[in-house]
Coordinates of C-alpha atoms in Angstrom, one line a residue:
M147 CA 0.0 0.0 0.0
N148 CA 1.1 3.6 -0.6
D149 CA 0.3 6.6 1.5
N150 CA -3.3 7.1 0.3
G151 CA -4.2 3.5 0.8
T152 CA -4.1 2.5 -2.8
S153 CA -2.1 -0.6 -3.7
D154 CA 0.9 -0.2 -6.0
M155 CA -0.8 -2.4 -8.6
Q156 CA -3.9 -0.2 -8.6
K157 CA -1.8 2.9 -8.9
A158 CA 0.2 1.3 -11.7
E159 CA -3.1 0.6 -13.6
E160 CA -4.2 4.2 -13.1
L161 CA -0.8 5.4 -14.6
K162 CA -1.2 3.0 -17.5
A163 CA -4.7 4.4 -18.3
A164 CA -3.3 7.9 -18.2
A165 CA -0.4 6.8 -20.4
N166 CA -2.8 5.3 -22.9
A167 CA -4.7 8.6 -23.0
A168 CA -1.5 10.5 -23.6
F169 CA -0.5 8.1 -26.3
Q170 CA -3.9 8.5 -28.1
A171 CA -3.4 12.3 -27.9
H172 CA 0.1 11.9 -29.6
K173 CA 1.8 13.0 -26.4
Y174 CA 4.4 10.3 -26.7
P175 CA 7.1 11.7 -24.3
K176 CA 4.4 12.0 -21.6
A177 CA 3.2 8.5 -22.4
V178 CA 6.7 7.1 -21.9
D179 CA 7.1 8.9 -18.6
L180 CA 3.7 7.5 -17.3
Y181 CA 4.5 4.0 -18.5
T182 CA 7.9 4.3 -16.8
R183 CA 6.2 5.2 -13.5
A184 CA 3.8 2.3 -13.9
I185 CA 6.7 -0.1 -14.5
T186 CA 8.5 1.2 -11.3
L187 CA 5.4 0.1 -9.3
N188 CA 4.9 -3.2 -11.1
G189 CA 7.7 -4.3 -13.3
N190 CA 6.3 -7.7 -14.1
N191 CA 3.3 -6.4 -16.1
V192 CA 4.1 -7.2 -19.8
V193 CA 1.5 -4.7 -21.1
Y194 CA 3.4 -1.8 -19.6
W195 CA 6.6 -2.8 -21.2
A196 CA 5.0 -3.5 -24.6
N197 CA 3.1 -0.2 -24.5
R198 CA 6.2 1.8 -23.6
A199 CA 7.9 0.0 -26.5
F200 CA 5.2 1.3 -28.9
A201 CA 5.6 4.9 -27.5
H202 CA 9.3 4.7 -28.0
T203 CA 8.7 3.6 -31.6
K204 CA 6.6 6.7 -32.2
L205 CA 9.4 8.8 -30.9
E206 CA 11.9 7.0 -33.3
E207 CA 13.7 5.6 -30.2
Y208 CA 13.9 2.2 -31.8
G209 CA 16.8 0.9 -29.6
S210 CA 14.7 1.6 -26.5
A211 CA 11.6 0.0 -28.1
V212 CA 13.6 -3.2 -28.8
A213 CA 14.9 -3.3 -25.2
D214 CA 11.3 -2.8 -23.8
A215 CA 9.8 -5.4 -26.0
T216 CA 12.6 -7.8 -25.2
K217 CA 11.9 -7.3 -21.5
A218 CA 8.2 -8.1 -22.1
I219 CA 9.2 -11.4 -23.9
E220 CA 11.5 -12.3 -21.0
I221 CA 8.6 -12.0 -18.6
D222 CA 6.3 -14.0 -20.8
Q223 CA 7.8 -15.9 -23.7
K224 CA 4.3 -16.4 -25.3
Y225 CA 3.3 -12.8 -25.1
V226 CA 2.5 -12.1 -28.8
K227 CA 2.5 -8.3 -28.6
G228 CA 6.1 -8.4 -27.3
Y229 CA 7.2 -10.0 -30.5
Y230 CA 5.0 -7.7 -32.6
R231 CA 6.5 -4.6 -31.0
R232 CA 10.0 -5.8 -31.3
G233 CA 9.5 -6.8 -34.9
A234 CA 8.0 -3.5 -35.7
A235 CA 10.9 -1.6 -34.1
Y236 CA 13.4 -3.8 -36.1
L237 CA 11.5 -3.0 -39.3
A238 CA 11.7 0.7 -38.6
M239 CA 15.5 0.3 -38.2
G240 CA 15.7 -1.5 -41.5
K241 CA 16.6 -4.8 -39.8
F242 CA 14.3 -7.0 -41.8
K243 CA 16.0 -10.3 -40.9
E244 CA 15.6 -9.7 -37.2
A245 CA 12.0 -8.6 -37.7
L246 CA 11.3 -11.7 -39.7
K247 CA 12.4 -13.9 -36.7
D248 CA 10.0 -12.1 -34.4
F249 CA 7.0 -12.4 -36.9
K250 CA 7.8 -16.1 -37.3
Q251 CA 7.6 -16.5 -33.6
V252 CA 4.2 -14.8 -33.6
A253 CA 3.0 -17.2 -36.2
R254 CA 4.1 -20.2 -34.1
I255 CA 2.2 -18.8 -31.0
V256 CA -1.0 -18.0 -33.0
P257 CA -0.8 -20.1 -36.1
K258 CA -4.5 -19.6 -37.0
D259 CA -4.4 -15.8 -36.8
P260 CA -5.0 -14.5 -40.3
D261 CA -3.5 -11.0 -39.5
A262 CA -0.3 -12.6 -38.1
M263 CA 0.1 -14.8 -41.2
K264 CA -0.4 -11.8 -43.5
K265 CA 2.2 -9.8 -41.8
L266 CA 4.6 -12.7 -41.8
R267 CA 4.2 -13.2 -45.6
E268 CA 4.8 -9.5 -46.2
C269 CA 8.0 -9.6 -44.1
E270 CA 9.2 -12.7 -45.9
K271 CA 8.7 -11.0 -49.2
A272 CA 10.6 -7.9 -48.0
V273 CA 13.5 -10.1 -46.9
Q274 CA 13.6 -11.9 -50.2
K275 CA 13.6 -8.6 -52.1
M276 CA 16.4 -7.3 -49.8
K277 CA 18.5 -10.5 -50.4
F278 CA 18.0 -10.0 -54.2
E279 CA 19.1 -6.4 -54.1
E280 CA 22.1 -7.3 -51.9
A281 CA 23.1 -9.9 -54.5
I282 CA 22.8 -7.3 -57.3
A283 CA 24.7 -4.7 -55.3
S284 CA 27.6 -7.1 -54.6
G285 CA 28.3 -7.3 -58.3
E286 CA 28.1 -3.5 -58.9
H287 CA 31.6 -2.5 -57.8
D288 CA 32.5 -1.8 -61.5
R289 CA 29.2 -0.2 -62.3
I290 CA 29.4 3.2 -63.9
S291 CA 27.6 5.8 -61.8
V292 CA 24.4 7.4 -63.1
A293 CA 26.0 10.9 -62.9
E294 CA 28.9 9.8 -65.1
S295 CA 26.8 8.0 -67.7
L296 CA 23.8 10.5 -68.0
D297 CA 23.6 13.3 -70.5
Y298 CA 20.4 15.3 -69.6
H299 CA 20.7 17.1 -73.0
T300 CA 19.4 14.0 -74.7
I301 CA 16.2 13.9 -72.8
E302 CA 13.4 15.4 -74.9
V303 CA 11.0 18.0 -73.4
E304 CA 7.6 17.3 -74.9
A305 CA 5.7 20.2 -76.5
S306 CA 2.9 19.5 -74.1
Y307 CA 5.0 20.3 -71.1
K308 CA 4.0 23.8 -69.8
G309 CA 5.9 23.8 -66.5
A310 CA 9.1 25.5 -65.4
K311 CA 12.0 25.4 -67.8
I312 CA 15.8 25.9 -67.5
E313 CA 16.9 27.8 -70.5
G314 CA 20.4 26.6 -71.4
E315 CA 22.8 25.6 -68.7
T316 CA 22.0 28.0 -65.9
V317 CA 19.5 27.8 -63.0
T318 CA 17.9 31.2 -62.6
L319 CA 15.8 32.9 -59.9
D320 CA 12.9 33.2 -62.4
F321 CA 13.1 29.4 -63.0
I322 CA 13.2 28.6 -59.3
K323 CA 10.2 30.9 -58.6
S324 CA 8.3 29.3 -61.4
M325 CA 9.2 25.8 -60.3
M326 CA 8.2 26.6 -56.6
E327 CA 4.8 27.8 -57.8
E328 CA 4.3 24.7 -60.0
F329 CA 5.1 22.6 -57.0
R330 CA 2.7 24.5 -54.8
Q331 CA 0.0 23.7 -57.4
Q332 CA 1.1 20.0 -57.2
R333 CA 2.5 20.0 -60.7
K334 CA 5.6 18.1 -61.6
L335 CA 9.0 19.2 -62.9
H336 CA 10.1 17.7 -66.2
K337 CA 12.6 14.9 -65.6
R338 CA 15.2 16.6 -67.9
Y339 CA 15.4 19.6 -65.5
G340 CA 15.4 17.4 -62.5
F341 CA 18.4 15.5 -63.8
Q342 CA 20.1 18.8 -64.7
I343 CA 19.7 20.2 -61.2
L344 CA 21.0 17.0 -59.6
L345 CA 24.1 16.9 -61.8
Q346 CA 24.9 20.5 -61.3
V347 CA 24.4 20.4 -57.5
R348 CA 26.5 17.2 -57.3
K349 CA 29.4 19.0 -59.0
L350 CA 29.2 21.8 -56.4
L351 CA 28.9 19.5 -53.4
M352 CA 31.8 17.2 -54.5
A353 CA 34.1 20.2 -54.4
L354 CA 33.3 20.9 -50.8
P355 CA 35.2 19.5 -47.8
S356 CA 33.4 17.2 -45.3
L357 CA 33.5 20.1 -42.8
V358 CA 32.6 23.5 -44.3
D359 CA 33.8 26.7 -42.8
V360 CA 31.3 29.6 -43.3
T361 CA 32.3 33.2 -42.9
V362 CA 29.4 35.7 -42.2
P363 CA 30.6 39.3 -42.7
E364 CA 30.2 42.1 -40.1
N365 CA 26.5 42.9 -39.6
G366 CA 25.6 40.0 -41.9
Q367 CA 22.9 37.5 -40.9
F368 CA 22.7 33.7 -41.2
T369 CA 19.7 31.3 -40.7
V370 CA 19.9 27.7 -39.6
C371 CA 16.9 25.4 -40.2
G372 CA 16.5 21.9 -38.8
D373 CA 14.7 18.9 -40.3
V374 CA 12.2 19.7 -43.0
H375 CA 11.2 16.1 -43.8
G376 CA 9.3 16.6 -47.0
Q377 CA 7.0 19.2 -45.6
Y378 CA 7.1 21.5 -48.6
Y379 CA 4.4 23.9 -47.6
D380 CA 6.1 24.5 -44.3
L381 CA 9.3 25.2 -46.2
L382 CA 7.4 27.8 -48.3
N383 CA 6.2 29.3 -45.0
I384 CA 9.8 29.6 -43.7
F385 CA 10.6 31.6 -46.8
E386 CA 7.5 33.8 -46.3
L387 CA 8.6 34.5 -42.7
N388 CA 12.3 34.9 -43.3
G389 CA 12.8 35.7 -47.0
L390 CA 14.1 33.5 -49.9
P391 CA 17.7 32.4 -49.5
S392 CA 20.3 34.6 -51.3
N393 CA 23.9 35.6 -50.9
E394 CA 22.6 38.4 -48.6
N395 CA 20.2 36.1 -46.8
P396 CA 22.1 32.9 -46.4
Y397 CA 20.6 29.7 -45.0
L398 CA 22.0 26.3 -43.7
F399 CA 19.5 23.4 -43.9
N400 CA 20.8 20.9 -41.4
G401 CA 19.8 17.5 -42.9
D402 CA 16.7 15.3 -43.2
F403 CA 15.3 17.2 -46.1
V404 CA 13.4 14.1 -47.2
D405 CA 11.3 11.1 -46.0
R406 CA 8.1 10.9 -43.9
G407 CA 6.6 14.0 -45.4
S408 CA 5.1 13.3 -48.8
F409 CA 6.4 16.4 -50.7
S410 CA 10.1 15.4 -50.3
V411 CA 10.7 15.7 -54.1
E412 CA 9.5 19.3 -54.0
V413 CA 11.6 20.1 -51.0
I414 CA 14.8 18.7 -52.3
F415 CA 14.6 20.1 -55.8
T416 CA 13.8 23.6 -54.3
L417 CA 16.8 23.4 -52.0
F418 CA 19.2 21.9 -54.6
A419 CA 18.1 24.5 -57.2
L420 CA 18.7 27.3 -54.7
K421 CA 22.1 25.8 -54.0
C422 CA 22.9 25.9 -57.7
L423 CA 21.9 29.6 -57.9
Y424 CA 23.5 30.7 -54.7
P425 CA 26.5 28.4 -53.8
E426 CA 27.4 30.7 -50.9
G427 CA 23.8 31.6 -50.0
V428 CA 22.6 28.0 -49.3
Y429 CA 24.5 25.4 -47.3
L430 CA 23.3 21.8 -46.9
S431 CA 24.3 19.2 -44.3
R432 CA 23.7 15.5 -44.6
G433 CA 21.2 14.0 -42.2
N434 CA 20.6 10.4 -41.4
H435 CA 17.7 10.3 -43.8
E436 CA 19.9 11.2 -46.8
S437 CA 20.7 7.5 -47.2
K438 CA 19.5 4.6 -49.2
S439 CA 18.4 2.5 -46.3
M440 CA 16.2 5.2 -44.8
N441 CA 14.8 6.3 -48.1
K442 CA 13.7 2.7 -48.9
I443 CA 11.7 2.6 -45.7
Y444 CA 10.4 6.1 -45.0
G445 CA 9.0 7.2 -48.4
F446 CA 11.6 9.1 -50.5
E447 CA 12.4 6.2 -52.7
G448 CA 8.8 5.4 -53.3
E449 CA 8.0 9.1 -54.0
V450 CA 10.8 9.5 -56.6
K451 CA 9.7 6.3 -58.3
A452 CA 6.1 7.5 -58.4
K453 CA 6.9 11.0 -59.6
F454 CA 10.0 10.2 -61.8
N455 CA 11.8 6.8 -62.2
E456 CA 14.3 4.4 -60.8
R457 CA 17.3 6.1 -62.5
M458 CA 16.6 9.2 -60.6
V459 CA 16.4 7.3 -57.3
D460 CA 19.9 6.1 -58.0
L461 CA 21.2 9.6 -58.9
F462 CA 19.7 11.0 -55.7
A463 CA 21.6 8.4 -53.7
E464 CA 24.8 9.4 -55.4
V465 CA 24.2 13.1 -54.7
F466 CA 23.4 12.5 -51.1
C467 CA 26.8 10.9 -50.7
C468 CA 28.4 14.2 -51.7
L469 CA 26.7 16.3 -48.9
P470 CA 29.0 17.7 -46.3
L471 CA 28.7 16.4 -42.8
A472 CA 29.0 19.6 -40.7
H473 CA 29.6 23.3 -40.8
V474 CA 31.4 25.8 -38.6
L475 CA 30.0 29.4 -38.6
N476 CA 32.6 32.2 -38.0
G477 CA 34.8 29.8 -36.1
K478 CA 32.2 29.9 -33.2
V479 CA 29.2 27.6 -33.9
F480 CA 29.4 24.0 -34.8
V481 CA 26.4 22.8 -36.8
V482 CA 25.7 19.1 -37.3
H483 CA 22.6 17.0 -37.9
G484 CA 23.0 14.5 -35.1
G485 CA 25.7 15.1 -32.5
L486 CA 29.0 14.1 -30.9
F487 CA 31.1 11.1 -30.5
S488 CA 31.7 7.9 -28.5
T489 CA 35.3 9.1 -27.7
D490 CA 36.8 12.3 -26.5
G491 CA 39.5 14.2 -28.3
V492 CA 37.9 14.5 -31.7
K493 CA 39.2 17.6 -33.5
L494 CA 37.7 19.6 -36.4
S495 CA 40.6 18.3 -38.5
D496 CA 39.4 14.7 -37.9
I497 CA 36.0 15.6 -39.3
R498 CA 37.6 17.4 -42.3
A499 CA 39.5 14.2 -42.9
I500 CA 36.4 11.9 -43.2
D501 CA 36.0 10.3 -46.6
R502 CA 32.2 10.9 -46.8
F503 CA 31.5 9.7 -50.3
S504 CA 29.6 6.6 -49.4
E505 CA 26.5 5.4 -47.7
P506 CA 26.7 6.1 -43.9
P507 CA 28.5 3.3 -42.0
D508 CA 27.0 1.7 -38.9
E509 CA 29.7 3.1 -36.5
G510 CA 32.5 5.6 -36.4
L511 CA 32.7 9.4 -36.7
M512 CA 30.4 9.8 -39.7
C513 CA 27.7 7.6 -38.2
E514 CA 27.8 9.5 -34.9
L515 CA 27.7 12.9 -36.6
L516 CA 24.4 11.8 -38.3
W517 CA 22.8 9.8 -35.5
S518 CA 23.9 10.8 -32.0
D519 CA 21.7 12.7 -29.5
P520 CA 22.3 14.6 -26.3
F521 CA 20.9 13.5 -23.0
D522 CA 20.3 15.2 -19.7
G523 CA 23.3 13.8 -17.7
L524 CA 27.0 13.3 -17.8
G525 CA 29.2 11.0 -19.8
R526 CA 27.8 8.8 -22.5
A527 CA 24.9 6.3 -22.6
P528 CA 23.5 3.8 -25.2
S529 CA 21.5 5.6 -27.8
K530 CA 17.7 5.3 -27.6
R531 CA 17.8 4.9 -31.4
G532 CA 20.0 1.8 -31.3
V533 CA 22.6 3.6 -33.4
A534 CA 25.5 5.9 -32.4
V535 CA 25.6 7.3 -28.8
A536 CA 23.9 9.6 -26.3
F537 CA 26.2 12.3 -25.0
G538 CA 26.1 14.4 -21.8
S539 CA 26.8 18.1 -21.1
D540 CA 30.4 17.4 -20.1
V541 CA 31.1 15.8 -23.5
T542 CA 29.6 18.9 -25.2
K543 CA 31.7 21.2 -23.1
R544 CA 34.9 19.3 -23.7
F545 CA 34.4 19.2 -27.5
L546 CA 33.8 22.9 -27.6
A547 CA 36.8 23.7 -25.4
D548 CA 39.1 21.3 -27.5
N549 CA 38.1 23.1 -30.7
N550 CA 37.8 26.7 -29.4
L551 CA 34.0 26.9 -30.2
D552 CA 31.1 28.5 -28.4
L553 CA 28.0 26.5 -29.3
I554 CA 26.7 23.4 -30.9
V555 CA 23.5 23.6 -33.1
R556 CA 22.0 20.2 -34.1
S557 CA 18.6 18.9 -35.3
H558 CA 17.5 15.2 -35.6
E559 CA 14.8 15.3 -32.9
V560 CA 11.2 16.6 -32.9
K561 CA 10.7 19.2 -30.1
E562 CA 7.4 20.5 -28.9
E563 CA 8.4 24.1 -29.2
G564 CA 10.5 23.6 -32.3
Y565 CA 13.7 23.9 -30.4
Q566 CA 15.3 23.0 -27.1
I567 CA 18.3 24.6 -25.3
E568 CA 20.4 22.1 -23.3
H569 CA 23.8 21.5 -21.7
D570 CA 23.9 24.8 -19.9
G571 CA 23.1 26.7 -23.0
K572 CA 26.0 25.2 -25.0
L573 CA 23.7 23.1 -27.2
I574 CA 20.6 23.9 -29.2
T575 CA 18.3 21.4 -31.0
V576 CA 16.3 23.1 -33.9
F577 CA 13.6 21.3 -35.7
S578 CA 11.8 22.9 -38.7
A579 CA 9.0 20.4 -39.5
P580 CA 5.9 21.6 -37.5
N581 CA 3.1 19.2 -36.8
Y582 CA 5.6 16.5 -37.7
C583 CA 4.0 13.6 -39.7
D584 CA 0.6 15.4 -39.5
Q585 CA 0.1 14.3 -36.0
M586 CA 2.7 15.5 -33.5
G587 CA 1.3 19.0 -32.9
N588 CA 4.8 20.5 -32.4
K589 CA 5.9 23.9 -33.5
G590 CA 8.7 24.5 -35.9
A591 CA 11.7 26.8 -35.4
F592 CA 14.8 28.3 -37.1
I593 CA 17.7 30.2 -35.6
K594 CA 19.0 33.5 -36.8
F595 CA 22.6 34.7 -36.1
K596 CA 24.0 38.1 -36.7
A597 CA 27.8 38.8 -37.0
P598 CA 29.9 39.5 -35.1
E599 CA 28.2 38.6 -31.8
F600 CA 26.6 35.4 -33.2
K601 CA 24.0 35.1 -30.5
P602 CA 21.2 32.7 -31.4
D603 CA 17.8 34.4 -32.1
I604 CA 15.2 31.6 -32.2
K605 CA 12.1 32.1 -34.3
V606 CA 9.1 29.8 -33.7
F607 CA 6.3 29.1 -36.2
E608 CA 3.2 27.0 -36.6
A609 CA 2.3 24.4 -39.3
V610 CA 0.4 25.6 -42.4
P611 CA -2.2 23.6 -44.3
H612 CA -1.1 21.3 -47.2
P613 CA -2.9 19.3 -49.9
N614 CA -4.6 16.2 -48.8
V615 CA -1.7 13.8 -49.2
K616 CA -0.9 12.3 -45.8
A617 CA 2.6 11.9 -44.4
M618 CA 4.2 8.6 -45.2
A619 CA 2.0 8.2 -48.3
Y620 CA 5.0 6.6 -50.2
A621 CA 6.5 4.7 -47.3
N622 CA 7.2 1.0 -47.3
N623 CA 3.8 -0.7 -46.8
L624 CA 5.3 -2.9 -44.1
L625 CA 5.4 0.1 -41.7
S626 CA 1.7 0.8 -42.2
L627 CA 1.0 -2.9 -41.4
F628 CA 2.5 -2.5 -38.0
G629 CA 1.0 0.9 -37.0

């Protein structure tokens, strides 16, 4: 019994009910907290563990989801929902083989459940497809890249095409404005111009170092945006609020331009075209979603295939491998998509030395730059995502001191107010996709800096309406099967 005469088990059930309500309201951090309190009172209830696993999945904390589902299975080896939850988390991580093992276990426990059998068959098909693609990829070492074999001049523009056109070789502001309006009206860019933009931006990006130094002149301004995630109409709103990018109004977009939101093609062509027009007015960092594995699961690959073709999917993958990994603004502010490292002593020169022209590896500096997260504590901890590391305020302060920097700006995590200041003011998370995935209800934000002081001025904004195409419309259908 606790102080008010209620048993711990009763109190735990009340907390579970409150957590379920928070979950239904898309308040996933609150749900995790309430399930955690229920688990503290009654750690042998498998439902609490499985429900918290599902809440972690919604927060993209797949490592934590796997750990919670595994705990539920340890308590009850025949608890079907534990295998479901763990399998779904593995799917979200792209670990199809591990997911398949869990769905096979579900089928053994409930062999006559038609829903379980349907999901098992879908997962088996996905694994077979993955094995086939791996077999093809293993023989592709000598394959000529799309970029090196494609001549966009040979692609005919039909007389019936009335959309935005690039006259000659140069991307102009008039073209970009026309293209953005066409996109706003849900009309497509001709593939010739899409390929042209991709080839031109690839050339620009390839010439950049892995760590880009940006110099903002005296009294100049600079804007940093976080994840946009295919939310094109919110990107247009940022430009309404803060002006179009230009050499006088420069922007850095800090990764995760694509996936989840269903207007990723429109976002990425807008940003890439602006980069072509203003090489020193638009800076782009790679995020963890600028990768083949993420694009295959979270919608970008499906969207490019639906709006263009497979060849363009391959060219996007090549261009994403050219994106820089981090930026330093005026020698003071370190901007990176994810975060810091599993070891101390990393210098800016180590980041400059990274050979980034590949798909992101599963470990090492490049992986950690794209995937790590801060946490409210000291030292390091396992990442909730199951990839890279969680780092504390002491790690942040040591990295800044070692490299004579003042501040870290990173993105990678949805925040209710669009931003969060942590680690005694030395680290800011900025996230620029409001009402993320059409359901989180969060605000978006961007950060403005002015030289020479370079103090962060955070601007918060709300989501704007978009056409009736839901988030994840092009995502791998396995994800929708598992909620």
